[in-house]
XYZ file of C-alpha atoms in Angstrom:
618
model
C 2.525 -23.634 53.787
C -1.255 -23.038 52.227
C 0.690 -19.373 51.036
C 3.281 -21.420 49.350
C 1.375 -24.359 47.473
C -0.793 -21.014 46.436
C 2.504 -19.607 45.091
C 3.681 -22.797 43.265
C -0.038 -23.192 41.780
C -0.223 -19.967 40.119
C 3.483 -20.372 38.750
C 2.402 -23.544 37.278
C -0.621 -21.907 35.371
C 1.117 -19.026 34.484
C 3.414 -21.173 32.539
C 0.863 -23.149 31.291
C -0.864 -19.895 29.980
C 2.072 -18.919 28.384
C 2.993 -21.658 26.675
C -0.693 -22.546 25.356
C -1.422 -18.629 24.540
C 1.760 -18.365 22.341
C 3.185 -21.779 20.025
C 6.254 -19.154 19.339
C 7.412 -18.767 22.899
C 10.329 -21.747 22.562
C 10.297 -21.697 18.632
C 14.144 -21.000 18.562
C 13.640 -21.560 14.566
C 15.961 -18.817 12.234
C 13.313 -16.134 11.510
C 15.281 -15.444 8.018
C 15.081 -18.972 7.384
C 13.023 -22.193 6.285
C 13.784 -25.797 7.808
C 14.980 -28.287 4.732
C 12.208 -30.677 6.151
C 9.687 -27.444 5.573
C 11.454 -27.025 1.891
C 11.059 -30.768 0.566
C 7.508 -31.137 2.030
C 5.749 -27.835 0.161
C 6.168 -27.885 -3.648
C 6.133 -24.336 -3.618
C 9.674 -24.277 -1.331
C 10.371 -27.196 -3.548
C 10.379 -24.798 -6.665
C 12.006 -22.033 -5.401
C 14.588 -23.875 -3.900
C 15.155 -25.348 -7.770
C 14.498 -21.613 -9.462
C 17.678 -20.789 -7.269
C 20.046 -23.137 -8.902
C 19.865 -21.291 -12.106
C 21.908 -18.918 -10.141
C 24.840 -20.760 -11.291
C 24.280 -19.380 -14.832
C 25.377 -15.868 -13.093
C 25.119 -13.007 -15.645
C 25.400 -15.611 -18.695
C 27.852 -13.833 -21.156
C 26.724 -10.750 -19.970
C 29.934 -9.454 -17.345
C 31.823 -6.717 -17.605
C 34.491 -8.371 -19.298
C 33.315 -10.719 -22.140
C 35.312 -14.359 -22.847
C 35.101 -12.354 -26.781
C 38.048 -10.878 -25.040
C 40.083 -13.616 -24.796
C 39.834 -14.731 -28.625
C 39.875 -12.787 -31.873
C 36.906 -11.618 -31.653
C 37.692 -8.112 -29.144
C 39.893 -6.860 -26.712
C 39.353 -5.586 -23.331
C 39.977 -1.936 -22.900
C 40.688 -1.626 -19.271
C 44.076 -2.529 -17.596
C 44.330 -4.825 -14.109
C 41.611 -7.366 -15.170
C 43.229 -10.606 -15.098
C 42.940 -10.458 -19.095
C 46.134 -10.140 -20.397
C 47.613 -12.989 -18.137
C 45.212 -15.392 -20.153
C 45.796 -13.526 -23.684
C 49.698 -13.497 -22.388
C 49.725 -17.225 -21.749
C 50.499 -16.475 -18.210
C 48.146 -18.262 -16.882
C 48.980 -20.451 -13.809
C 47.676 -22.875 -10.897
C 48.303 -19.925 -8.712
C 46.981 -16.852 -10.684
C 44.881 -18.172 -13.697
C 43.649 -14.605 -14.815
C 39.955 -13.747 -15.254
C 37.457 -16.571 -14.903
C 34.279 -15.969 -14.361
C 32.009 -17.252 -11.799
C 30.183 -19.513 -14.449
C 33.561 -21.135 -14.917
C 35.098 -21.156 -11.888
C 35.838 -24.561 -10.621
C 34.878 -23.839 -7.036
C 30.963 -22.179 -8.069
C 30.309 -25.283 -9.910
C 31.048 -27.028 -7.426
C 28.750 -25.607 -5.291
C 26.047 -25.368 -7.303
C 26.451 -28.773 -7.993
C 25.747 -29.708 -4.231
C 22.946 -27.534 -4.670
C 21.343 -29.578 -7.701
C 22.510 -32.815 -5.737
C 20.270 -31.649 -2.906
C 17.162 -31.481 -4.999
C 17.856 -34.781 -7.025
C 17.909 -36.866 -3.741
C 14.828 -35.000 -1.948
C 12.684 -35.003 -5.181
C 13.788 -38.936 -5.832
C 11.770 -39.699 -2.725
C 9.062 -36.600 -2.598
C 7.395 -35.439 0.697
C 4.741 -34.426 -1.537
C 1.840 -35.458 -4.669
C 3.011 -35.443 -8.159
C -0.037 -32.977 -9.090
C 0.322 -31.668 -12.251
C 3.749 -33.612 -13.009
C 5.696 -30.915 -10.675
C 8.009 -33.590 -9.537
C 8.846 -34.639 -12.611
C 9.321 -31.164 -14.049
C 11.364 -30.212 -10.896
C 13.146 -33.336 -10.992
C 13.897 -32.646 -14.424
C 14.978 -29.394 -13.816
C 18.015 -30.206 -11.432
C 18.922 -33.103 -13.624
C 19.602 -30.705 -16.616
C 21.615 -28.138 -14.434
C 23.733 -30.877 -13.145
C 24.433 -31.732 -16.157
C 25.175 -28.125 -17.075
C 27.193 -27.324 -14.697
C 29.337 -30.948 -15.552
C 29.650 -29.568 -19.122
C 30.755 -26.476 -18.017
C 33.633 -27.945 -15.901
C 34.419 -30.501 -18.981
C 34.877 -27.948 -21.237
C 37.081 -25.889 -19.321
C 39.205 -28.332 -17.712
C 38.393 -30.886 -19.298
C 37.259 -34.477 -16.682
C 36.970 -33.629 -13.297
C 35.681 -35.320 -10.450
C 32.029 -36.413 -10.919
C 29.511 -35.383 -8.541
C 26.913 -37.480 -7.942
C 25.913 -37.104 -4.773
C 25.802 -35.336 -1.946
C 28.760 -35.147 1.050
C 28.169 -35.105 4.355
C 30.157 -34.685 7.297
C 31.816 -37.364 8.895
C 32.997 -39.312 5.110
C 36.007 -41.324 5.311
C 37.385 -38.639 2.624
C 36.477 -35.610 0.742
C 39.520 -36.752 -1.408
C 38.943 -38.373 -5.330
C 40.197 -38.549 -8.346
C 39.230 -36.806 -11.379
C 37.125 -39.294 -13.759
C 37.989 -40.107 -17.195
C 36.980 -37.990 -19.963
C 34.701 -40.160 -21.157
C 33.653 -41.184 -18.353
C 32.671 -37.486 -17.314
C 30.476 -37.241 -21.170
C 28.664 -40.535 -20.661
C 27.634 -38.895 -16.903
C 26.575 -35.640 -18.458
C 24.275 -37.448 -21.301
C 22.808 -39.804 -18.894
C 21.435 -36.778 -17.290
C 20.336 -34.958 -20.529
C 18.415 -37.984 -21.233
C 16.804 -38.210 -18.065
C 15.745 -34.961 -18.275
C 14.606 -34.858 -21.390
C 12.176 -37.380 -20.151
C 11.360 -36.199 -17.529
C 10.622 -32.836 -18.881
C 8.564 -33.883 -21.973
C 5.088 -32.503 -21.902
C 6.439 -29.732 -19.714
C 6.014 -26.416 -20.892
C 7.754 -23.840 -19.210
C 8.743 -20.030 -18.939
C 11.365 -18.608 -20.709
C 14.380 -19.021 -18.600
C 13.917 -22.769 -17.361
C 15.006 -26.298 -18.746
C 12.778 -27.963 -21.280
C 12.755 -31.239 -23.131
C 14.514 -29.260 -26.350
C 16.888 -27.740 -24.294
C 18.303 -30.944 -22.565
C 18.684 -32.618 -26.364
C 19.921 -29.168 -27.285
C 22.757 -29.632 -25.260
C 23.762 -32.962 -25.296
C 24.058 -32.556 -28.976
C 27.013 -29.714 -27.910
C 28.723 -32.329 -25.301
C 28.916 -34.688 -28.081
C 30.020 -32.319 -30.880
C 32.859 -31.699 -28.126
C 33.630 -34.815 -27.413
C 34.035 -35.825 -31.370
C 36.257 -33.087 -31.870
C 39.880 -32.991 -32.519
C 40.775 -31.955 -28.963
C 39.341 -35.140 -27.368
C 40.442 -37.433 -29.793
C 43.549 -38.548 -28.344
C 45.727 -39.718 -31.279
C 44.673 -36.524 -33.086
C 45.644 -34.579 -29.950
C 48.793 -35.725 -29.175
C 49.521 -35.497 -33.242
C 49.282 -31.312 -33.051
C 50.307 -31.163 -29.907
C 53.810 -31.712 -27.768
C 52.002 -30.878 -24.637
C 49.401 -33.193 -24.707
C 51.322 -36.479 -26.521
C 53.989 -36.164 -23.361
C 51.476 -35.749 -21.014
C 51.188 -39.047 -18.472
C 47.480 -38.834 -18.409
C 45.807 -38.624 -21.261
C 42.460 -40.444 -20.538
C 41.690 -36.925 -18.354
C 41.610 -34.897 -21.924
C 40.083 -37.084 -23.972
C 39.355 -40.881 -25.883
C 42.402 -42.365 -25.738
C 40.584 -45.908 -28.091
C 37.344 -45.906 -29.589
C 35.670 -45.452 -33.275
C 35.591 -41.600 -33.564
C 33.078 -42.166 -36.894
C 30.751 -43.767 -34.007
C 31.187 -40.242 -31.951
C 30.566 -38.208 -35.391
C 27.220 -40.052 -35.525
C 25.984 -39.871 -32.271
C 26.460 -36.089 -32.032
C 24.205 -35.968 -35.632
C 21.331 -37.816 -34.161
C 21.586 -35.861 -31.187
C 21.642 -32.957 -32.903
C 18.991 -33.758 -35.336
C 16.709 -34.896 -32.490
C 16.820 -31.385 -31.023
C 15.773 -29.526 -34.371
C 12.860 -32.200 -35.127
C 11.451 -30.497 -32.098
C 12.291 -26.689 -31.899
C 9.283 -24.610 -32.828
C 9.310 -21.737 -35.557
C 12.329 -22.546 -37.386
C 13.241 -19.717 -39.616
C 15.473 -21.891 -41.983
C 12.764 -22.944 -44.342
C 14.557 -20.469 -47.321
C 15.423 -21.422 -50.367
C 16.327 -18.087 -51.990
C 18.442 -15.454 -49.771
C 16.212 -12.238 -48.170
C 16.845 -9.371 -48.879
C 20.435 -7.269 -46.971
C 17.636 -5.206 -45.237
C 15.289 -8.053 -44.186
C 18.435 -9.979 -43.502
C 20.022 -7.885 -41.270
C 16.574 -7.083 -39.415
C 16.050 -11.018 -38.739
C 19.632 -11.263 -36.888
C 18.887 -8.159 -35.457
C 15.841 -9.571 -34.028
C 17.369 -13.270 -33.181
C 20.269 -11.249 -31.346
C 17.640 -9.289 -28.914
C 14.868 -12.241 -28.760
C 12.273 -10.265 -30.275
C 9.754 -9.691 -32.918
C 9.257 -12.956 -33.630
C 13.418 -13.962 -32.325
C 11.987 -15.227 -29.318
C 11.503 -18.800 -30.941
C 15.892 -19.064 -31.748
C 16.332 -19.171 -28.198
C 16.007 -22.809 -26.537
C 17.632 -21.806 -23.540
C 19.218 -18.401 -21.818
C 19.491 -15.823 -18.745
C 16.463 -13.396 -18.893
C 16.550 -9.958 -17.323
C 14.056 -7.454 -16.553
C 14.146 -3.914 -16.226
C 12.065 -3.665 -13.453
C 14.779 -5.873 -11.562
C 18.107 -4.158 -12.179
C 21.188 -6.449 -12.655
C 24.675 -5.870 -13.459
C 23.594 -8.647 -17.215
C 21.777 -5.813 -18.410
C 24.348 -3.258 -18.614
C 25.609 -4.499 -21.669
C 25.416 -0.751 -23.725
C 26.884 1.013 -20.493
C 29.890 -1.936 -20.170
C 30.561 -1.763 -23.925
C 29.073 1.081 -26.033
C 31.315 4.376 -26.946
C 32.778 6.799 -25.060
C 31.032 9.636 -26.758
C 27.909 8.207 -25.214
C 29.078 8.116 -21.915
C 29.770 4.469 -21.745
C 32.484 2.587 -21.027
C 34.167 0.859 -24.326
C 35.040 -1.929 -22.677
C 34.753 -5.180 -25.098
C 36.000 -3.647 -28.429
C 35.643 -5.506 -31.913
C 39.169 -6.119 -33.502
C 40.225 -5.840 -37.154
C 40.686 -9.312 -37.514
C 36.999 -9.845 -36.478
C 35.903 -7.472 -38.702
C 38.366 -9.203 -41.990
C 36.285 -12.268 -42.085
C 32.962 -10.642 -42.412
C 32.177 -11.400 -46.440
C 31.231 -8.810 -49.417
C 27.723 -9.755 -50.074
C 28.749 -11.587 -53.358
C 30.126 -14.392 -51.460
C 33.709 -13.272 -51.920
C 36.163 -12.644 -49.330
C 36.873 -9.154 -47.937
C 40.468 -8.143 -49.280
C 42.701 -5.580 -48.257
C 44.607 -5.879 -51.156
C 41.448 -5.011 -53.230
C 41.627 -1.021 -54.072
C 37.585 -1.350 -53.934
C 37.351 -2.803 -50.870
C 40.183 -1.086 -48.722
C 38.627 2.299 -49.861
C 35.057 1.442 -48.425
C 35.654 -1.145 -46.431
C 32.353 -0.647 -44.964
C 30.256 -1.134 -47.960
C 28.841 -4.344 -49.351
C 29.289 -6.501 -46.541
C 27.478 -9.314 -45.163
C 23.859 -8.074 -43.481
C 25.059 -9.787 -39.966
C 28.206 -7.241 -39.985
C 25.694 -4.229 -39.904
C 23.729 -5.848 -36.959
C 26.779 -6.742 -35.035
C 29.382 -3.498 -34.961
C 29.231 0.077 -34.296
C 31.877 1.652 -37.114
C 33.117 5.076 -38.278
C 30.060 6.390 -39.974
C 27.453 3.857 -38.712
C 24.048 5.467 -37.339
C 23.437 5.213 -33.911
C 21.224 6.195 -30.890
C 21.059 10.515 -30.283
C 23.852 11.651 -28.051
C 22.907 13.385 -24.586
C 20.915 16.397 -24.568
C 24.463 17.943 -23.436
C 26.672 16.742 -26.566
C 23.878 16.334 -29.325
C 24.773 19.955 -30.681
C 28.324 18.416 -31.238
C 26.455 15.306 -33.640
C 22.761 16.209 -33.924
C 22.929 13.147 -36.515
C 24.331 10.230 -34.309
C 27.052 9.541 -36.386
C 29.964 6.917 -34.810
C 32.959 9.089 -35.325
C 35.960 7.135 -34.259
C 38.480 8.557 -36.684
C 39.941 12.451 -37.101
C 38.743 14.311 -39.237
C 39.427 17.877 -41.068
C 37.103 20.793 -40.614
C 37.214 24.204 -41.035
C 37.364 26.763 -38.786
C 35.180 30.395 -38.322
C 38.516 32.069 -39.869
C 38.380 29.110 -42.852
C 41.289 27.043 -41.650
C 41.144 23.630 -41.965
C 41.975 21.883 -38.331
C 41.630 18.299 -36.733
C 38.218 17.097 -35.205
C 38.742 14.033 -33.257
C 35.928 11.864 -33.558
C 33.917 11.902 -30.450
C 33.967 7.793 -30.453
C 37.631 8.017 -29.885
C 40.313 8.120 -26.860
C 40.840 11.984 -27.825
C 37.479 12.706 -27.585
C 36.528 16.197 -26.745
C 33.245 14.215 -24.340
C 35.512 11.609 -22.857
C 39.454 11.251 -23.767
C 40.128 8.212 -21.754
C 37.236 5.716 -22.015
C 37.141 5.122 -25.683
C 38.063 2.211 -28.254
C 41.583 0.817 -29.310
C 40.421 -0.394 -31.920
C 37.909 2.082 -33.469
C 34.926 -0.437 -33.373
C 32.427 -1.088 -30.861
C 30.068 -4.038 -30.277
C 26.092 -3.719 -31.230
C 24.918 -7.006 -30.853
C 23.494 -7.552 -27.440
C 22.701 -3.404 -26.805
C 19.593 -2.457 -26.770
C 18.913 -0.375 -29.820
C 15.376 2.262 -28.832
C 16.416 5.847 -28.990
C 14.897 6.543 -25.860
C 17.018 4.034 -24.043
C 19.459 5.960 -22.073
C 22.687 3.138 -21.305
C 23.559 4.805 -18.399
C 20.740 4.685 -16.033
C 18.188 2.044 -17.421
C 18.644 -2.139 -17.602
C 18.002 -3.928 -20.670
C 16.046 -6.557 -21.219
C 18.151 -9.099 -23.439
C 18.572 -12.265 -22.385
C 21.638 -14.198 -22.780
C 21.641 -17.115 -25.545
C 23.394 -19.883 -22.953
C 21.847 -22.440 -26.298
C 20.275 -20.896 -29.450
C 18.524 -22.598 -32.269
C 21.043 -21.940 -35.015
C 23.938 -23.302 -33.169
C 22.023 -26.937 -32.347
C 21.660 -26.838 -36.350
C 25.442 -25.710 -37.017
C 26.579 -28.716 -34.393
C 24.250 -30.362 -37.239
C 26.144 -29.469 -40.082
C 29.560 -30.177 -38.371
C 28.779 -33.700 -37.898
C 27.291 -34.220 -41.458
C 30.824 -32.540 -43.034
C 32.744 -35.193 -40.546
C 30.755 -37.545 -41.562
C 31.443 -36.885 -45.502
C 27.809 -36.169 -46.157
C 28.694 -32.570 -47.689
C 25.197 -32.308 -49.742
C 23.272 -32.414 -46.198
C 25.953 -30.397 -44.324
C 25.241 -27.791 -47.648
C 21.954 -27.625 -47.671
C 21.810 -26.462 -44.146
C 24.694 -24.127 -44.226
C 22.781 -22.353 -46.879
C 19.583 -22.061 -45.122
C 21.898 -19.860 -42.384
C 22.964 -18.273 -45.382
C 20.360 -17.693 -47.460
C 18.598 -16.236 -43.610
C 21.652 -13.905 -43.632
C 20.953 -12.637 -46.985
C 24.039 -14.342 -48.672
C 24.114 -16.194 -51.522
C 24.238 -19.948 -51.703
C 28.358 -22.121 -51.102
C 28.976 -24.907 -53.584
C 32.045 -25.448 -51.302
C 33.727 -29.324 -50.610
C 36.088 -30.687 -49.224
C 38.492 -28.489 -47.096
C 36.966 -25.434 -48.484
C 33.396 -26.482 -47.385
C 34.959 -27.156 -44.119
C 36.778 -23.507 -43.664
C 33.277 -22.264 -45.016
C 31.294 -23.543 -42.279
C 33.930 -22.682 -39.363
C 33.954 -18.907 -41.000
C 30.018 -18.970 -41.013
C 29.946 -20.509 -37.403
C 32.085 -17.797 -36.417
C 30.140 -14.529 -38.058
C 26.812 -16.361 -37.502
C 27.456 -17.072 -33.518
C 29.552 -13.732 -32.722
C 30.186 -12.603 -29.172
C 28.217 -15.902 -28.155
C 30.862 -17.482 -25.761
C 31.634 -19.961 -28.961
C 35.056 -18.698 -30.541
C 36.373 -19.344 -27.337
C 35.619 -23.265 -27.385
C 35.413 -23.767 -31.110
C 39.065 -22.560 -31.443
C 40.097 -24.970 -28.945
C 38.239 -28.272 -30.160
C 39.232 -27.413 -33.514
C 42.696 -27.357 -32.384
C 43.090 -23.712 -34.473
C 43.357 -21.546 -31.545
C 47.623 -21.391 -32.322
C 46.574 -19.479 -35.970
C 44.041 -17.671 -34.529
C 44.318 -16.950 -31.043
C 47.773 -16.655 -30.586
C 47.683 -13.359 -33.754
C 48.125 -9.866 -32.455
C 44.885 -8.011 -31.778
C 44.429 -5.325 -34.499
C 42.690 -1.976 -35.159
C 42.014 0.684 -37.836
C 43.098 4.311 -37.933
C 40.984 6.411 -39.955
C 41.461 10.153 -41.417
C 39.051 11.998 -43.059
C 40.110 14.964 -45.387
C 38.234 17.078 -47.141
C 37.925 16.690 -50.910
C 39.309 20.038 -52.897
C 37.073 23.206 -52.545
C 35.181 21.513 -49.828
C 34.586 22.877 -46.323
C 32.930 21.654 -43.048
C 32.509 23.344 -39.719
C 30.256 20.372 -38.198
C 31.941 17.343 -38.591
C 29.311 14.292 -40.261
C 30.401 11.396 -42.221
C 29.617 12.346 -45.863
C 31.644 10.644 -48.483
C 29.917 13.614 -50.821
C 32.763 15.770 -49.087
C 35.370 13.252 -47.705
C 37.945 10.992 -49.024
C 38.551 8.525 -45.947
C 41.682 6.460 -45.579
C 41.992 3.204 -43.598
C 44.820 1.782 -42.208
C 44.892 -1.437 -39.965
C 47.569 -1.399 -37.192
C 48.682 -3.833 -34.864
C 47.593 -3.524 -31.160
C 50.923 -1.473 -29.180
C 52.367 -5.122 -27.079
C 52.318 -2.899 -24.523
C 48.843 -2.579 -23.908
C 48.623 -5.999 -24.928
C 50.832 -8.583 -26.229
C 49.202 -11.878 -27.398
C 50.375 -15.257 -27.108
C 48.951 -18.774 -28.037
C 50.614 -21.900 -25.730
C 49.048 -25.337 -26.061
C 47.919 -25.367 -22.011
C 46.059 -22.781 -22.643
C 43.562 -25.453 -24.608
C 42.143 -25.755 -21.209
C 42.309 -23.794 -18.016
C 44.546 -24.770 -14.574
C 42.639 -25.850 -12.161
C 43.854 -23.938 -9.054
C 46.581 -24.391 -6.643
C 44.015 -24.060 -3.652
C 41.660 -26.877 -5.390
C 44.817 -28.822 -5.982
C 46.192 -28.607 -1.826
C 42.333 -29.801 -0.698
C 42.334 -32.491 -2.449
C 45.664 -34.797 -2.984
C 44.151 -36.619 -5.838
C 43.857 -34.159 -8.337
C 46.273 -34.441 -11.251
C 46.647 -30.787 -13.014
C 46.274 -30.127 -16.090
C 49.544 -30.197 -18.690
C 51.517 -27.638 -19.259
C 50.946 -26.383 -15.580
C-alpha cells in the first residue's frame, strides 16, 4: 500500500512540476495568432489592427487594368478581362465585367466589419489615451468607414448602411438598402467626426488626417449636388431612371438643390483653408517648361509634389507590390512592357494649343504637327510618336540609341539604297515584340516612373496613388461656385490651375465657362479614377462614353533626296502624316446605356439578402 501512496505522490508532483516549470503546457492559444481581448488592450495591436484596414484601398488606381479603360480616356489592350462587357453595356447581376476589389460590393463589405470592429473597441478603450492615440485611431476607422460608404454610394448608389457590427445568432442578416440621402448624411457624420477627432494629429503619409476627412466630404457632397442625384433632373435625361419604382435609392427625390450647391462650397473651401503649400498662388502663367515640370512633379509626389497629395496608397520599392508596376502594366512594347492601358485619340483631341484655342483637325497647322504647341500637361501625361523616352535594353538600344517612341512606319533605306518599311518598334509589328503593343499608337506617362536607370521590368516604383489630391478639393471648389452663379470666383480659381499649367487665363461664362471647367477637370485630373464618375454625375457619359474608342496611324516618308538607314524622328528629313481611325468593333465595340450610370449589384448579393432592390435597368 506504502509502494502505492509512494506512486500516487510522485505523480502528483510530477504534475505539479510540470505545470509550474512551463505556463505553455495547456496554452492551446493559435501560435499564428493574437486573442481580440490581447488586440484592444495594447495600443500597439490596437494600431496595427487599424493600419490593416487601409487594406481596403487595395492597389488604389494602380491594377492591371485601369477604370481609364472604361471611359474615353484609354482602352485596354488585352482580350478576356471583363472590359468589354462594361464598355459593351453588357453588364449584368450575374456577370458585371471587371470590378475591382476597391469596388466590389462584397470587399467593402468586409472591410466595413473590419472598421466597425475598431469603432466599438476604441469607443470603450482597454487602454490610456497617451498622446491622443485613441482619438487618432478612433479617427482613423471613422474616416475609412466613411470611405468605404462613399465608395459603395458612388458605385451603386444607397446601399445598406453599416453601422455596426453582426453577430451570430441576429434575428436577420436581411435589410434594406437606405435612402440616398440617407446613406450621404451617414457618410458626413463620419467625416466630421473624424475630422475632429483627428485635428492636431499629424500623421505619415498614407493615413487619414483632419484635411483629408474635409477633403472628402467636400467630394460626397459635390456628388450628391450633381445632376445624377437630383431626382427631377434625373428622371428628365433619363427613361431608365423616371420609370424606375424607387427612386429615393439614386438620389433626392425633394429638397432645395441651391442648399446642396452650398454646402459642398463650404465644404470644399474648408478643406483648402487648411492644405499646406498650395501652389495656386499665380497670377501670370509659368513658363511650358516649368509648367510641365510642376505636373510632372504633382503626378509622382515629388520635388516639392508631395504637398498636392492629401490622401493616397504609398509603395515602396523595398516592399514589392503588384501598385508599383505601373511602367511594366502600361509602358510600350518596344520596352518590354506590356501596353496595356493605352491613351485614345479622343483623349488626346481635347488637350488645348497653348494659345487657349482648341486643337482642330480641320486646321492644316494643327493636323500636320499635331504634337506641337500643346498644353504643358499633354507632354507630362503621354508617350507619342517622336516623344523622348527612357534608353531601350542593352539588347535593342543599337536599334534606337536615341529613345525615340516610334509607333508609326516609317521609310528607310536599305544597304543597296532602296527605300523599305521600318515599323516603329512601339507598335504591334514591332521587330522587339509584335503582339504586346498599342492600338492606339499612344501610351500613358503619367504615373511611370521616369529615371533612366529604372528598368520596368524587374524594379517597383515608388508612386503613390492620389485616392484625394489637392487640385481636385479646389476644382469640387470651382464647380460649386459656377452652380452657384458666382462665375468671377469659380474664374479666378480655374485660372490659378491654369495659369500652374502654363496656359493662359479663360474669360469664359455661362455655358462656355461651364464646358471650360469640365474640359480642364478632365486634362488636369487624367487617369485619376475621375472621368469615370464625373461623366456619370454630369449625366454626359451618353456623348462621351458611349463614342467609339479611336487611334492614329502614322507614316513617315522621306522628303525628296533624303535617305535614312537608322530610323529617328527628324522632321529635318520626314514629312509625317496622321490619320485618326476608329477602333475595329471587333476588338471593341462601345456602347453607352443609362444602367450603366451605376453598377448591378450582384445576383449572389441579391439571393443572401431578400431585401435588396437592384438597381434599374437590371
Amino acid at each position: 500500500m506504502k509502494k502505492y501512496n509512494r506512486i500516487y505522490l510522485l505523480t502528483f508532483l510530477l504534475t505539479g512540476w510540470l505545470v509550474s516549470c512551463n505556463d505553455d503546457f495547456l496554452d492551446t492559444s493559435p501560435l499564428g495568432e493574437v486573442a481580440e481581448s490581447a488586440v484592444w488592450s495594447d495600443a500597439g495591436l490596437a494600431e496595427a489592427f487599424v493600419t490593416d484596414i487601409y487594406g481596403g484601398l487595395v492597389w488604389g488606381g494602380f491594377n492591371e487594368q485601369a477604370l481609364a479603360s472604361l471611359t474615353d480616356e484609354a482602352i485596354f489592350t488585352h482580350p478576356g478581362r471583363g472590359i468589354t462587357v462594361v464598355t459593351e453595356a453588357r453588364s449584368n447581376p450575374e456577370n458585371p465585367g471587371w470590378i475591382d476589389d476597391s469596388r466590389a460590393w462584397s470587399n467593402m463589405y468586409a472591410r466595413l466589419r473590419s472598421t466597425n470592429i475598431a469603432i466599438e473597441k476604441l469607443s470603450d478603450p482597454q487602454f490610456e489615451n497617451t498622446g491622443g492615440i485613441v482619438d487618432r485611431l478612433l479617427g482613423e476607422a471613422t474616416f475609412m468607414r466613411a470611405y468605404f460608404s462613399h465608395q459603395l454610394l458612388r458605385n451603386y448608389a444607397a446601399f445598406p448602411i453599416a453601422d455596426r457590427t453582426y453577430k451570430l445568432g441576429e434575428e436577420t442578416y436581411e435589410i434594406p438598402r437606405n435612402t440616398f440621402e440617407e446613406c450621404v448624411n451617414f457618410i458626413i457624420a463620419d467625416l466630421d467626426k473624424a475630422a475632429q477627432l483627428l485635428d492636431g494629429h499629424n500623421l505619415i503619409r498614407g493615413r487619414a488626417n483632419r484635411v483629408a476627412a474635409l477633403a472628402l466630404k467636400a467630394r460626397v457632397l459635390l456628388y450628391a449636388a450633381s445632376d445624377l442625384h437630383d431626382i427631377p433632373t434625373a428622371s428628365a435625361n433619363s427613361p431608365i431612371i423616371s420609370s424606375y419604382s424607387n427612386k429615393e435609392l439614386l438620389g433626392y427625390i425633394s429638397g432645395n438643390r441651391i442648399e446642396r450647391w452650398q454646402r459642398a462650397k463650404d465644404a470644399a473651401k474648408a478643406a483648402m483653408d487648411l492644405m499646406p503649400g498650395n501652389q495656386l498662388q499665380l497670377t501670370t502663367p509659368l513658363s511650358a517648361e516649368q509648367a510641365a515640370t510642376v505636373y510632372n512633379n504633382n503626378s509622382l509626389s515629388r520635388n516639392g509634389g508631395e504637398n498636392e497629395m492629401i490622401f493616397g496608397r504609398y509603395y515602396l520599392n523595398s516592399k514589392p507590390e503588384w501598385g508599383g508596376r505601373q511602367g511594366l502594366f502600361n509602358g510600350p512594347n518596344g520596352y518590354n512592357n506590356w501596353a496595356g492601358n493605352t491613351p485614345v485619340q479622343l483623349m488626346i483631341d481635347d488637350y488645348e494649343m497653348m494659345d487657349g484655342s482648341d486643337f482642330d483637325w480641320s486646321n492644316p497647322e494643327h493636323a500636320s504637327a499635331p504634337y506641337d504647341n500643346r498644353d504643358p500637361r499633354f507632354y507630362a501625361t503621354f508617350l507619342y510618336d517622336g516623344a523622348q523616352w527612357k534608353p531601350r535594353s542593352p539588347a535593342n538600344q543599337s536599334r534606337d540609341p536615341l529613345g525615340q517612341i516610334q509607333t508609326g512606319s516609317y521609310e528607310v533605306t536599305n544597304a543597296s539604297g532602296a527605300k523599305v518599311t521600318h515599323w516603329g518598334l512601339d507598335t504591334r509589328s514591332s521587330p522587339i515584340e509584335d503582339w504586346n503593343g498599342s492600338y492606339t499608337g499612344y501610351y500613358v506617362r503619367k504615373f511611370i516612373e521616369p529615371d533612366p536607370a529604372h528598368v520596368d521590368q524587374n524594379t517597383w516604383q515608388e508612386i503613390p496613388w492620389p485616392a484625394i489630391r489637392v487640385t481636385e478639393v479646389v476644382m469640387n471648389y470651382i464647380e460649386a461656385c459656377i452652380e452657384l452663379g458666382q462665375e468671377d470666383e469659380a474664374r479666378a480659381w480655374l485660372n490659378k490651375i491654369r495659369f500652374r499649367a502654363g496656359m493662359p487665363a479663360t474669360t469664359a461664362s455661362g455655358q462656355e465657362l461651364r464646358e471650360k471647367y469640365i474640359n480642364e477637370r478632365r486634362v488636369e485630373l487624367a487617369f485619376e479614377e475621375q472621368r469615370y464618375y464625373d461623366t456619370r454625375r454630369w449625366m454626359i457619359a451618353p456623348q462621351t462614353l458611349g463614342r467609339q474608342a479611336n487611334g492614329i496611324q502614322i507614316r513617315g516618308t522621306l522628303k525628296p533626296g533624303q535617305s535614312n538607314t537608322l530610323y529617328r524622328y527628324d522632321p529635318e528629313i520626314y514629312d509625317y502624316n496622321y490619320q485618326v481611325f476608329d477602333i475595329d468593333p471587333g476588338k471593341e465595340n462601345r456602347l453607352w446605356l443609362d444602367k450603366m450610370y451605376w453598377m448591378p449589384i450582384h445576383f449572389d448579393e441579391m439571393n443572401r439578402n431578400s431585401e435588396l432592390i437592384q438597381n434599374p435597368g437590371y
